[in-house]
PDB file of C-alpha atoms and ligand atoms in Angstrom:
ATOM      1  CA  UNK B   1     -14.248  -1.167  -1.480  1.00  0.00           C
ATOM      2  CA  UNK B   2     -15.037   2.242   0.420  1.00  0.00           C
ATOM      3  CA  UNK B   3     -13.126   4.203   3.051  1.00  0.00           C
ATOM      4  CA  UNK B   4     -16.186   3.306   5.381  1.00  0.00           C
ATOM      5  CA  UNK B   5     -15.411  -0.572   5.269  1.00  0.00           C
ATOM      6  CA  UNK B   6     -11.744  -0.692   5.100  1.00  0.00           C
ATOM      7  CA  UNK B   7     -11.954   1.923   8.432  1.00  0.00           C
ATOM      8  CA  UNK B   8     -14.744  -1.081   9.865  1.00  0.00           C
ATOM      9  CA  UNK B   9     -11.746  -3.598   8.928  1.00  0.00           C
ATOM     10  CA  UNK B  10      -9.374  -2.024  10.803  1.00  0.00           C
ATOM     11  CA  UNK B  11     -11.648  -1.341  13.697  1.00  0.00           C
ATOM     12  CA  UNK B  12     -12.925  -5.368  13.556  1.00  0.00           C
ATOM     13  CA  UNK B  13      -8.891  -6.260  13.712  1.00  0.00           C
ATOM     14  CA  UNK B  14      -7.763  -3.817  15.401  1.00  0.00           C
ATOM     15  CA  UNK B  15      -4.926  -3.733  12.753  1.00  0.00           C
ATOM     16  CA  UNK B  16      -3.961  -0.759   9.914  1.00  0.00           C
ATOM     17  CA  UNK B  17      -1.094  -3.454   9.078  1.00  0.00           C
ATOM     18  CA  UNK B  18      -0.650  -3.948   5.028  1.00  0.00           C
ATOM     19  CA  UNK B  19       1.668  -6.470   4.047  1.00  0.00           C
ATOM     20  CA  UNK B  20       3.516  -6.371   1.013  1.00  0.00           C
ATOM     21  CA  UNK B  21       4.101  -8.800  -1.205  1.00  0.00           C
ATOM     22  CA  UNK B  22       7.525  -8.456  -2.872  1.00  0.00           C
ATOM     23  CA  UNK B  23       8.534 -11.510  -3.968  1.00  0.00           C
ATOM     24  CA  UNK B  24      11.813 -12.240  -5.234  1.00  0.00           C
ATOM     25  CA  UNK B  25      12.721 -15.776  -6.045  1.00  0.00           C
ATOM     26  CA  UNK B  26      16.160 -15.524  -4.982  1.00  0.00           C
ATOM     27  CA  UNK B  27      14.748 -14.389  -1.645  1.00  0.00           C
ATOM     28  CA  UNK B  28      11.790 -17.054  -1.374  1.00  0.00           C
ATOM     29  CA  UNK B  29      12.332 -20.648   0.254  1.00  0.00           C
ATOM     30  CA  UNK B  30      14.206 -23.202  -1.590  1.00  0.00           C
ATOM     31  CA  UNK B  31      12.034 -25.861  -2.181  1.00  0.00           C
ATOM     32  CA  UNK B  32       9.062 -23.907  -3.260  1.00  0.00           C
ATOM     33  CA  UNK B  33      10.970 -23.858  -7.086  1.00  0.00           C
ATOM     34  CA  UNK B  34      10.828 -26.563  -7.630  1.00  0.00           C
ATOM     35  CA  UNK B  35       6.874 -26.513  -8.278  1.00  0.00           C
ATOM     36  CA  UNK B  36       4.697 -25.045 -11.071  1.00  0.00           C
ATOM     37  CA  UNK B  37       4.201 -21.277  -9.716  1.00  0.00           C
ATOM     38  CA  UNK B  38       6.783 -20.676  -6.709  1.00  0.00           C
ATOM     39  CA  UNK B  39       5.593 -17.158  -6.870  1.00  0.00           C
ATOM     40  CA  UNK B  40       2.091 -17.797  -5.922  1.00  0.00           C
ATOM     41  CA  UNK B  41       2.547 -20.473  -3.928  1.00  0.00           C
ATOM     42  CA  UNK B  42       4.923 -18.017  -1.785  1.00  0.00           C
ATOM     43  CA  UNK B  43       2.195 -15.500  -1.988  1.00  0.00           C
ATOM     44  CA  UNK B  44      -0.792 -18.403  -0.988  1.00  0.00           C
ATOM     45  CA  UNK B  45       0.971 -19.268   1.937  1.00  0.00           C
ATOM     46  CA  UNK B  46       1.792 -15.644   3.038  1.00  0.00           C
ATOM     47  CA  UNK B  47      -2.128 -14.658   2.645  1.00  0.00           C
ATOM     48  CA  UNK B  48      -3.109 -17.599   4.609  1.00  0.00           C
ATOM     49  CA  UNK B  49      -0.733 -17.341   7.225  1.00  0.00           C
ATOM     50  CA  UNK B  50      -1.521 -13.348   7.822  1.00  0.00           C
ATOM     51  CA  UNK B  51      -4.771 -12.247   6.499  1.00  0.00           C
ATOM     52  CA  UNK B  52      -6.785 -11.591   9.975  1.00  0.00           C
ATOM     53  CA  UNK B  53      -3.843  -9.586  10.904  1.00  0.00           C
ATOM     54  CA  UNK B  54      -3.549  -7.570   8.095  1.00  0.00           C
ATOM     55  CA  UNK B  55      -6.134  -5.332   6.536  1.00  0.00           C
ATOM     56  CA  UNK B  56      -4.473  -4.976   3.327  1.00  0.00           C
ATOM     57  CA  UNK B  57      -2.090  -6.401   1.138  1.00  0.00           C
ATOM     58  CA  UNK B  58       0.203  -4.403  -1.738  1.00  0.00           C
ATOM     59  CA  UNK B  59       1.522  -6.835  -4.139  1.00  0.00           C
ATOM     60  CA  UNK B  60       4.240  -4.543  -6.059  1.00  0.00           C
ATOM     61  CA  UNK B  61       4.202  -4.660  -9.892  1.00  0.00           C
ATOM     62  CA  UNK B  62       7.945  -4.796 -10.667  1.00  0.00           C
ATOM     63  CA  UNK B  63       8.476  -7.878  -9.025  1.00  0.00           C
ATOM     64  CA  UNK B  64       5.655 -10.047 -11.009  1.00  0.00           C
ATOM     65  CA  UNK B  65       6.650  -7.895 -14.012  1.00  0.00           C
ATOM     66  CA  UNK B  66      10.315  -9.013 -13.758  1.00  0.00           C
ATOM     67  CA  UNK B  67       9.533 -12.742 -14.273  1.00  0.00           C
ATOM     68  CA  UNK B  68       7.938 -11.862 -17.816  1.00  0.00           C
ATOM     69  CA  UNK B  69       4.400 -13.628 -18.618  1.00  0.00           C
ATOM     70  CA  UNK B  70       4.497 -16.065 -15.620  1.00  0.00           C
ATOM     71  CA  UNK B  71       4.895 -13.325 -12.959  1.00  0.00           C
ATOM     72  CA  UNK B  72       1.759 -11.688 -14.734  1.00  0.00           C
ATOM     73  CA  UNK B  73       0.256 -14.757 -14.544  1.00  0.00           C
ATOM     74  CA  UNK B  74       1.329 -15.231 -10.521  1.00  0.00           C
ATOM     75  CA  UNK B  75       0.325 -11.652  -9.927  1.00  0.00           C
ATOM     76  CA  UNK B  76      -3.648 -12.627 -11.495  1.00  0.00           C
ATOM     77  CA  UNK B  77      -3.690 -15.438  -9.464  1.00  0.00           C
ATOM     78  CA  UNK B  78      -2.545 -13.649  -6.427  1.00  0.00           C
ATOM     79  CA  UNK B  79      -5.068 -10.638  -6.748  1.00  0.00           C
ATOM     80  CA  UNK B  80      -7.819 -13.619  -7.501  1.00  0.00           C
ATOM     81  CA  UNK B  81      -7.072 -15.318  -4.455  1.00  0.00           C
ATOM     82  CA  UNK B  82      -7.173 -12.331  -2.148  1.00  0.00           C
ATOM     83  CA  UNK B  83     -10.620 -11.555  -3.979  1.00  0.00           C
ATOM     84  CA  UNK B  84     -12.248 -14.739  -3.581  1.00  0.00           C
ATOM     85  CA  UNK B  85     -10.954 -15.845  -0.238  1.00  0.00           C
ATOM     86  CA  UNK B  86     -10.726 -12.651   1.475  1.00  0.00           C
ATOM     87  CA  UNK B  87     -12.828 -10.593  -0.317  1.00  0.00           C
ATOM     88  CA  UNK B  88     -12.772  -7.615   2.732  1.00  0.00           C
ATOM     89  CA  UNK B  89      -9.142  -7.115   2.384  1.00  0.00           C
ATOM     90  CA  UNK B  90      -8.000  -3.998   1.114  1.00  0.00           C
ATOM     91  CA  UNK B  91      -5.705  -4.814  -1.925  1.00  0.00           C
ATOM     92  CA  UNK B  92      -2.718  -2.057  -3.717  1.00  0.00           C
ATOM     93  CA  UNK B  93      -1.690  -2.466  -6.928  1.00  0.00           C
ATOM     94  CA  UNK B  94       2.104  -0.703  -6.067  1.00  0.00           C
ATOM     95  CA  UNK B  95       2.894  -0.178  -9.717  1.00  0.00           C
ATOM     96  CA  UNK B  96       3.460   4.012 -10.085  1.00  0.00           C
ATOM     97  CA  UNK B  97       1.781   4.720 -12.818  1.00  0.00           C
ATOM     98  CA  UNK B  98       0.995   8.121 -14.787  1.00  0.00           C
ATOM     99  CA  UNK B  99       0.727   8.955 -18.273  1.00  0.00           C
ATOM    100  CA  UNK B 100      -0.966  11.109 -20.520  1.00  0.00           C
ATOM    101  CA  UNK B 101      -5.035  11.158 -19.983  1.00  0.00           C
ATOM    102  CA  UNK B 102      -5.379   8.334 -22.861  1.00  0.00           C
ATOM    103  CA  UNK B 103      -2.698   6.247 -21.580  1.00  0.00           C
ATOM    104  CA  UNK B 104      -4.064   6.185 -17.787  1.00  0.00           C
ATOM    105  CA  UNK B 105      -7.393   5.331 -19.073  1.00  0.00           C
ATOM    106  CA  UNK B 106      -5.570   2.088 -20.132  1.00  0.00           C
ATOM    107  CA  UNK B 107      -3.494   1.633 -17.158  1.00  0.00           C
ATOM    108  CA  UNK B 108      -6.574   1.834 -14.784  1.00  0.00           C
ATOM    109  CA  UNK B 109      -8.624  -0.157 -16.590  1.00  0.00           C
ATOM    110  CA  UNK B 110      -5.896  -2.971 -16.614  1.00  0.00           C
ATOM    111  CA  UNK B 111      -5.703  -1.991 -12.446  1.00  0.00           C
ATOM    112  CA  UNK B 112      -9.469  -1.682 -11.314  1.00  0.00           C
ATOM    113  CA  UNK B 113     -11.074  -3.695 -14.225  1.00  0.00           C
ATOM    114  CA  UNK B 114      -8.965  -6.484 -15.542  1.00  0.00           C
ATOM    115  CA  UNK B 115      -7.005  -7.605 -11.934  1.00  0.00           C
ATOM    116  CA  UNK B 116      -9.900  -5.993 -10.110  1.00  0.00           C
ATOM    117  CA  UNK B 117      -7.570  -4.388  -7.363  1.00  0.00           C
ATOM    118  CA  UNK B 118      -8.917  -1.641  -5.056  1.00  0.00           C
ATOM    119  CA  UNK B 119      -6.298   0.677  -5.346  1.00  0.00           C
ATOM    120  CA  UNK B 120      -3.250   1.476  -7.483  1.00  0.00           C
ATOM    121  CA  UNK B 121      -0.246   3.847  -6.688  1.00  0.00           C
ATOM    122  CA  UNK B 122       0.640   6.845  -9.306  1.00  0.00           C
ATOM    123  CA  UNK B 123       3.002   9.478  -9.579  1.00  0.00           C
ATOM    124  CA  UNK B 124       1.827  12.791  -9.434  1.00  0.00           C
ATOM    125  CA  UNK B 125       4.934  14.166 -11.868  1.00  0.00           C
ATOM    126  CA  UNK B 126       2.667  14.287 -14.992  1.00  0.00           C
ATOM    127  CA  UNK B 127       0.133  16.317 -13.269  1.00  0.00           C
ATOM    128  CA  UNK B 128      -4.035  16.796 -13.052  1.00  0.00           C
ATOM    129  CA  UNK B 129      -4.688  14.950 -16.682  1.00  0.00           C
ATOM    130  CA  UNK B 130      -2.584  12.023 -15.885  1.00  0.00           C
ATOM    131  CA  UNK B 131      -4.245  11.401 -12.224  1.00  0.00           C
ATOM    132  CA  UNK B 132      -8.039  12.201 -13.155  1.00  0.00           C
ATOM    133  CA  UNK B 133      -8.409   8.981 -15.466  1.00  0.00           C
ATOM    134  CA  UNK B 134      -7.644   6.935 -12.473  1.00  0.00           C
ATOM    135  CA  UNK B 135     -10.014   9.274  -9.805  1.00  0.00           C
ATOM    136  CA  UNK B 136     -12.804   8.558 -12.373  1.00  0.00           C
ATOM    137  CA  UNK B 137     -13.683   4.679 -11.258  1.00  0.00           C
ATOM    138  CA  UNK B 138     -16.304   4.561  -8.318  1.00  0.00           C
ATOM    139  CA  UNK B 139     -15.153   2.847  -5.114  1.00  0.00           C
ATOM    140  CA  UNK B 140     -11.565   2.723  -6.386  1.00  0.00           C
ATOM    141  CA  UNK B 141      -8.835   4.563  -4.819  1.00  0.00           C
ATOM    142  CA  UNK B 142      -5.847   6.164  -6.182  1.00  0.00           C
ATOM    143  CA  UNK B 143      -2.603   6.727  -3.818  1.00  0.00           C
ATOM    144  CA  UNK B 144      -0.728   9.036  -5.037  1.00  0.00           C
ATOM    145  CA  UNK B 145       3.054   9.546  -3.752  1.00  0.00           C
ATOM    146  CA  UNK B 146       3.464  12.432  -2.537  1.00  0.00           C
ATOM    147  CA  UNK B 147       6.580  12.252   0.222  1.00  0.00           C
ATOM    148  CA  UNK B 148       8.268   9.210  -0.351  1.00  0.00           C
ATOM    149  CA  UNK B 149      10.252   6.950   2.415  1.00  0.00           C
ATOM    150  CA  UNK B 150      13.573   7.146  -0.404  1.00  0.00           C
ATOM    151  CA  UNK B 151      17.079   9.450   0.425  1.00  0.00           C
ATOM    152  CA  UNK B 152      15.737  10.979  -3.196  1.00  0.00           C
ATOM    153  CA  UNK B 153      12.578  11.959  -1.870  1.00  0.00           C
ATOM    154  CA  UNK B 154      15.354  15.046  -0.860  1.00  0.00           C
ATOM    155  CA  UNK B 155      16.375  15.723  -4.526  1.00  0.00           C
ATOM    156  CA  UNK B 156      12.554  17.367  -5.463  1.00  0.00           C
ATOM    157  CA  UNK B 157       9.933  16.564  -3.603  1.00  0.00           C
ATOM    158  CA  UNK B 158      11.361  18.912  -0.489  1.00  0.00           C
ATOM    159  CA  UNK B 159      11.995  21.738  -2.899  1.00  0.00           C
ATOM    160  CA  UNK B 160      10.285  25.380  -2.379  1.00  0.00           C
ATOM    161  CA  UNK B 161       8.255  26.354  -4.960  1.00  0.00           C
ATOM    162  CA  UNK B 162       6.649  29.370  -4.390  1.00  0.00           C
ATOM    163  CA  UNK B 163       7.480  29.606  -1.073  1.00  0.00           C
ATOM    164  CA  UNK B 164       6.391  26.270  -0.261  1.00  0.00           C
ATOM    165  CA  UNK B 165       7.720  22.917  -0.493  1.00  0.00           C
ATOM    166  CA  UNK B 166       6.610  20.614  -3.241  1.00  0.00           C
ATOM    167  CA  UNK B 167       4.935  17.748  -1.768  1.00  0.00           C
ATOM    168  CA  UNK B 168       2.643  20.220  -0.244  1.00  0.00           C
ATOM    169  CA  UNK B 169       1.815  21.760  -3.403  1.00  0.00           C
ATOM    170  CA  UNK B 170       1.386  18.520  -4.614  1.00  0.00           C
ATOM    171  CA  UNK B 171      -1.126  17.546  -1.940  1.00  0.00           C
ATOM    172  CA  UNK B 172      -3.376  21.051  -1.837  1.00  0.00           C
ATOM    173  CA  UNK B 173      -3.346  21.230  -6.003  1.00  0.00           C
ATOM    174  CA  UNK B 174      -4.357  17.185  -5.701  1.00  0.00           C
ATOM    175  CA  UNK B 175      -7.552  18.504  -3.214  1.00  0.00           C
ATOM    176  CA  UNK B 176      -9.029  20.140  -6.505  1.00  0.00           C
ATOM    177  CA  UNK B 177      -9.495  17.501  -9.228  1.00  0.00           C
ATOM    178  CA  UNK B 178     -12.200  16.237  -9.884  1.00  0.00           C
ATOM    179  CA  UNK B 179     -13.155  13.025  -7.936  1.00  0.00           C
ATOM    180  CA  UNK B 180     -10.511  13.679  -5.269  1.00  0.00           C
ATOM    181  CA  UNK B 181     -12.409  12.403  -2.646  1.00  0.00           C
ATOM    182  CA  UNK B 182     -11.007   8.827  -3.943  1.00  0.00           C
ATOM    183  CA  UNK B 183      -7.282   9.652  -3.519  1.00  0.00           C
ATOM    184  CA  UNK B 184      -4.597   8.546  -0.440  1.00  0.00           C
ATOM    185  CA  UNK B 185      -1.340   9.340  -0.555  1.00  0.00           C
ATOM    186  CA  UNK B 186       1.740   7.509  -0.477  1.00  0.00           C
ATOM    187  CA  UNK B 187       4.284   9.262   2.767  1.00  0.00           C
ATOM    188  CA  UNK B 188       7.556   7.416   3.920  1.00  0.00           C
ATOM    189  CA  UNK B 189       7.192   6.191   7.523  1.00  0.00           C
ATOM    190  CA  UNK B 190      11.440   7.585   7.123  1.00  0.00           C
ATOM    191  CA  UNK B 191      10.162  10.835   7.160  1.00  0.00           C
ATOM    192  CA  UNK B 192       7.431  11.013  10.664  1.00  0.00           C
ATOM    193  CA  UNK B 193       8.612  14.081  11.577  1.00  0.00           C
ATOM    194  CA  UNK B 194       6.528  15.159   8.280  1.00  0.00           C
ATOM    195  CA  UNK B 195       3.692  13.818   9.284  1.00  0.00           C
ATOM    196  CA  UNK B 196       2.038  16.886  11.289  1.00  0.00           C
ATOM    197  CA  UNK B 197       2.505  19.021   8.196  1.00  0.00           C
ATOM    198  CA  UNK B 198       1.029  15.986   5.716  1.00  0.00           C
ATOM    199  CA  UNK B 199      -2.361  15.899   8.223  1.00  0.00           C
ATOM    200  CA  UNK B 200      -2.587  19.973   8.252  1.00  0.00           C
ATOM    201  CA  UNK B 201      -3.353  19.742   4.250  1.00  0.00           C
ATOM    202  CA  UNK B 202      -5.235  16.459   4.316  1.00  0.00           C
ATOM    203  CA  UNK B 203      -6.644  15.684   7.961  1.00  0.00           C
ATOM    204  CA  UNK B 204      -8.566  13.023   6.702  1.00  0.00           C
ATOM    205  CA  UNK B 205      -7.710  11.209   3.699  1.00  0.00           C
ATOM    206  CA  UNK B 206      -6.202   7.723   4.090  1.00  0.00           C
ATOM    207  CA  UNK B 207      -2.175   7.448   4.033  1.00  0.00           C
ATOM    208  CA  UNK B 208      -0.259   3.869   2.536  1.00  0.00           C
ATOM    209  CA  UNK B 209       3.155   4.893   4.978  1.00  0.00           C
ATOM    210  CA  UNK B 210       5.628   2.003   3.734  1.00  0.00           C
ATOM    211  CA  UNK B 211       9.292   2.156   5.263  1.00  0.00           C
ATOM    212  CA  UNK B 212       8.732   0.296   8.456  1.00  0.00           C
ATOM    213  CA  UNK B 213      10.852  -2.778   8.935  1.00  0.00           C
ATOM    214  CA  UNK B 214      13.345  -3.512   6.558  1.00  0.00           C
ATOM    215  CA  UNK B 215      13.673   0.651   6.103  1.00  0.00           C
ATOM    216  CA  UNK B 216      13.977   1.805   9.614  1.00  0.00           C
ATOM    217  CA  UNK B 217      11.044   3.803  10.171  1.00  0.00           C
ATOM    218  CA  UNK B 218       9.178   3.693  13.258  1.00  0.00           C
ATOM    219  CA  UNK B 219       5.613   3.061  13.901  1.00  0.00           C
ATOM    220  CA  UNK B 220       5.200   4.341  17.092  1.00  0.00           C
ATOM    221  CA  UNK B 221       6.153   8.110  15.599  1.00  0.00           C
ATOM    222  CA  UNK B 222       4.321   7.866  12.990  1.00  0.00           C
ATOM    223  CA  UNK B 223       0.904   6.964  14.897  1.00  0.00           C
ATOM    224  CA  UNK B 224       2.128   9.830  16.811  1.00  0.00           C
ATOM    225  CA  UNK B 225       2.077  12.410  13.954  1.00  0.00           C
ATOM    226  CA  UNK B 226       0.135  11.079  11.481  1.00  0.00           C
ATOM    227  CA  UNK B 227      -2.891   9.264  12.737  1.00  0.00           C
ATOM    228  CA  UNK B 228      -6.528  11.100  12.317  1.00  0.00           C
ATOM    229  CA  UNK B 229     -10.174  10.294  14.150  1.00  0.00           C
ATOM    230  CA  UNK B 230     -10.311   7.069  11.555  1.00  0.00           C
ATOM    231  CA  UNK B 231      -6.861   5.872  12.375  1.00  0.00           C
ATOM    232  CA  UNK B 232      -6.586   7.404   8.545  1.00  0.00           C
ATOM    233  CA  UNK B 233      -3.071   5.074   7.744  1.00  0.00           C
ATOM    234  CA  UNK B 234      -2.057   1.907   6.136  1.00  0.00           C
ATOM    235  CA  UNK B 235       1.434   0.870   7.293  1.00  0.00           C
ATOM    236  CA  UNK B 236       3.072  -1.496   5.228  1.00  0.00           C
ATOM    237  CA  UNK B 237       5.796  -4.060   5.714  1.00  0.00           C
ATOM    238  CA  UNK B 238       7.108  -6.310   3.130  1.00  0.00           C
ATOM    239  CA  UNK B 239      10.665  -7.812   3.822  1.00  0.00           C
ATOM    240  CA  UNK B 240      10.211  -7.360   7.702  1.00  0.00           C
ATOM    241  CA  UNK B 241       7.188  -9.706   7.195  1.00  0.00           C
ATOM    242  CA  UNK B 242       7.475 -11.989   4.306  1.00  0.00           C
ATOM    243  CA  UNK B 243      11.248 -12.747   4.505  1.00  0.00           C
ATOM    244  CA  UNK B 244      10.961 -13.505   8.288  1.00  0.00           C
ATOM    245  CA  UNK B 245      12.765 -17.316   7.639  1.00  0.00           C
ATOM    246  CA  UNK B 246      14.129 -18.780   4.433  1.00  0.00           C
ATOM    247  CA  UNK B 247      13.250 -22.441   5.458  1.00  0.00           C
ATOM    248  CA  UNK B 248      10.036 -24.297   5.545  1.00  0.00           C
ATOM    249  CA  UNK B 249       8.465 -22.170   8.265  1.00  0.00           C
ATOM    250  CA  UNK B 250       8.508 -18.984   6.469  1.00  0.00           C
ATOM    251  CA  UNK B 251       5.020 -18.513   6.947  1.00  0.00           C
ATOM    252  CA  UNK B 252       4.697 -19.475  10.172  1.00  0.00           C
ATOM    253  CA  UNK B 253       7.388 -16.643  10.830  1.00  0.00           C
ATOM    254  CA  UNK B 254       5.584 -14.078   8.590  1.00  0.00           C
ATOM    255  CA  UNK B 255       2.806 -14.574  10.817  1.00  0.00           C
ATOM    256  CA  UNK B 256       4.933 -13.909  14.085  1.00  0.00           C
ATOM    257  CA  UNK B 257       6.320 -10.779  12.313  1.00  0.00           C
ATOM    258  CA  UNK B 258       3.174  -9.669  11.331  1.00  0.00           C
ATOM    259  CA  UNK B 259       1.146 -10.509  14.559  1.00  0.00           C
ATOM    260  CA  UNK B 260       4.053  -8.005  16.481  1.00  0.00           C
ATOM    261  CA  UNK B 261       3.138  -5.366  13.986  1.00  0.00           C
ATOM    262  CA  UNK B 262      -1.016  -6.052  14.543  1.00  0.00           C
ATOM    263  CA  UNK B 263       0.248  -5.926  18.211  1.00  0.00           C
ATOM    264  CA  UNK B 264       2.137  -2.954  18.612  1.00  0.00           C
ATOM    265  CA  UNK B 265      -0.887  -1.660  16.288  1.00  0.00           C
ATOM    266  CA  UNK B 266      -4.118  -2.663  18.666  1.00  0.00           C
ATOM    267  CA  UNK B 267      -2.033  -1.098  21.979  1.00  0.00           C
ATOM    268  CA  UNK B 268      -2.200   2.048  19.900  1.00  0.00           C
ATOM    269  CA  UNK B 269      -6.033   1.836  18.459  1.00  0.00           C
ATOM    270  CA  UNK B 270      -6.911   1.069  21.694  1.00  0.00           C
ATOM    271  CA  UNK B 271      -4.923   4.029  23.517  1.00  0.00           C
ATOM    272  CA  UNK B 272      -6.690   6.339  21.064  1.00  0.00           C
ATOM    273  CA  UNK B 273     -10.132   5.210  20.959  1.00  0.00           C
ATOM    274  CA  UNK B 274     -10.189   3.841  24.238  1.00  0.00           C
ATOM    275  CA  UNK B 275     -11.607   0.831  23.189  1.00  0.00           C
TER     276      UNK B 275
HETATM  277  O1  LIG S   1       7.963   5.792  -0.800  1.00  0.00           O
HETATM  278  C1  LIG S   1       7.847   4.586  -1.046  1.00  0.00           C
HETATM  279  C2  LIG S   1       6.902   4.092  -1.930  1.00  0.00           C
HETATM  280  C3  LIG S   1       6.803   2.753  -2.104  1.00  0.00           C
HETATM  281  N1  LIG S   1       7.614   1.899  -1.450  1.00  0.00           N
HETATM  282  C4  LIG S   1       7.411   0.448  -1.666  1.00  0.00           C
HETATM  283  O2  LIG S   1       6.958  -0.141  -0.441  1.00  0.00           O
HETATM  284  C5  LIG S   1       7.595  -1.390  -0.227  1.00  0.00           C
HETATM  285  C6  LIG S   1       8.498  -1.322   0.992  1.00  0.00           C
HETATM  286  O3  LIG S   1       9.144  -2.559   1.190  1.00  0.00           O
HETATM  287  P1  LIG S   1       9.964  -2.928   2.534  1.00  0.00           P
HETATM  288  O4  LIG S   1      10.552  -4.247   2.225  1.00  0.00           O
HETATM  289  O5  LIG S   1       8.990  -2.964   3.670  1.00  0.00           O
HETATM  290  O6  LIG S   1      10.995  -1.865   2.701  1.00  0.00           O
HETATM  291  C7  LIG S   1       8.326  -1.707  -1.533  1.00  0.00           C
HETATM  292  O7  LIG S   1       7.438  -2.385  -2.390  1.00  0.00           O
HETATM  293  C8  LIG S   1       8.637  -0.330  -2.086  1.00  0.00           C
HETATM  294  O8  LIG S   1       8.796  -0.335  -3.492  1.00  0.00           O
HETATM  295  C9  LIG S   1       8.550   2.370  -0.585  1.00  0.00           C
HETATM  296  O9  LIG S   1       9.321   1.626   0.055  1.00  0.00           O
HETATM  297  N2  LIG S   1       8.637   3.727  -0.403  1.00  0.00           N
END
C-alpha cells in the first residue's frame, strides 16, 4: 500500500485509529477456547466488529509467537483475513526486528513476502545495514522506533550525543539511507510533549504513536503536537479496544471503544481541515 492511499483511508473514515491486536488467551473470552483457533476467532470478530473505524490494524508478533506453531498459524490466518476482506486496511507487523544486512533480508521477506503485511516495526540499534534490507521492498514501509511510549525510553534514547539527544540523531541519520522515503517511525503517545521536536526533523513522514488507552497517553495532545498537512499519524490502541468486555459481547464493546476513538478522531480531522 502507499502513503497516498492509506492518507485517502483516513480521509474516507475520517479515522487515523489502528487497533492492535494483542491477544492473550488468558485475557480473551471464555468460551472462545473451547474451539479450534480461539486466537483467530478473537481476532475475526475484532476485525469485523471495527474495521470501518479503523484504518489499520498491528497484530504484535510476541503474542502469536508465544503460542508456538498454532499462534504462527493464527497470526497467517489473521494477516489473510485482513488481506482478503479488507484489503485497504493498513496492516503492522509489530515484531522489532534488526539484524545484520543478511539476516534482515530474511526477516523482511518472511514480513512483506510470506504474511504479505504492509509494514513491519525495527529497531534502529544495529544501525544503516540492518534497516536498508527492509527500505529495499517497493510499497512497503518500515517503522522504525525511534522515541518509544516505555519509562526506558529514558535510559538511552534521551541521551546527548554530540550535543544532541539520540532519538534525534536517530531520526536525521535515518533521512539518509537509501530508500528512506518508505520509513515511519514508532513515538510514544507518553511522551506528546516530544512531538514538536519529532515533526521539526521529519514534518512529513507517517508516525505509528501507540500508548493511548491502556498507557495513559492522550490523543488530544498529541494531535496537538504531532499532526502534519496529511494528518501524518497512526494512533494505536490495543487493550483499551480489544479487552473492552470479557463476556460474549466483547466485540460489540471493542466497537464502542473504538468508535469513541474514530470519534474523538473525526472532531479533530474535521477542526483541521475544515471539512
Ligand atoms: O513504544 C512502543 C512501541 C510499541 N508498543 C506496542 O504497542 C502496543 C500498545 O498496547 P496497549 O495495550 O494499547 O498499551 C503493544 O503491542 C506494545 O508492544 C508500545 O506500547 N510502545
Amino acid at each position: 500500500m502507499t502513503t497516498e492511499q492509506l492518507y485517502n483511508q483516513i480521509q474516507e473514515k475520517k479515522s487515523f485509529l489502528c487497533v492492535g491486536l494483542d491477544v492473550d488467551l488468558n485475557k480473551i473470552p471464555k468460551h472462545l477456547l473451547a474451539l479450534e483457533d480461539p486466537i483467530f476467532e478473537f481476532n475475526k470478530a475484532i476485525i469485523d466488529a471495527t474495521h470501518d473505524l479503523c484504518v489499520a490494524y498491528k497484530p504484535n508478533i510476541a503474542f502469536f509467537e508465544a503460542y508456538g506453531m498454532k499462534g504462527w498459524l493464527a497470526l497467517q490466518k489473521t494477516i489473510n483475513y485482513i488481506n482478503d476482506n479488507y484489503p485497504n486496511i493498513f496492516t503492522i507487523a509489530d515484531a522489532k526486528r534488526g539484524d545484520i544486512g543478511n539476516t534482515s533480508s530474511m526477516y523482511a521477506k518472511a514480513f512483506f513476502e510470506d504474511l504479505n503485511f504492509d509494514s513491519v516495526t525495527v529497531a534502529p540499534y544495529m544501525g544503516k545495514d540492518s534497516v536498508e534490507p527492509f527500505l529495499a521492498f517497493e510499497n512497503k514501509h518500515t517503522i522504525m522506533l525511534a522515541l518509544t511510549s516505555n519509562e526506558g525510553a529514558f535510559d538511552f534514547q534521551t541521551l546527548l550525543v554530540d550535543g544532541k539527544e539520540l532519538y534525534k540523531q536517530v531520526l536525521e541519520t535515518s533521512k539518509s539511507w537509501k530508500n528512506s522515503e518508505n520509513l515511519m517511525y514508532v513515538v510514544g503517545a507518553t511522551k506528546a510533549e516530544y512531538f514538536t521536536e519529532v515533526r521539526k526533523i521529519v514534518p512529513d513522514s507517517f508516525l505509528l504513536v501507540p500508548g493511548v488507552g491502556a498507557q495513559g497517553g492522550s490523543l488530544a495532545e498529541v494531535c496537538k503536537y504531532g499532526m502534519n498537512d496529511k494528518v501524518g499519524l497512526l494512533i494505536n490502541s490495543s487493550r483499551g479496544i480489544i479487552y473492552a468486555s470479557t463476556g460474549t459481547d466483547y466485540a460489540e464493546k471493542a466497537r464502542e471503544e473504538a468508535l469513541k476513538m474514530q470519534q474523538e478522531m473525526s472532531g479533530i480531522v474535521s477542526l483541521k481541515f475544515k471539512v
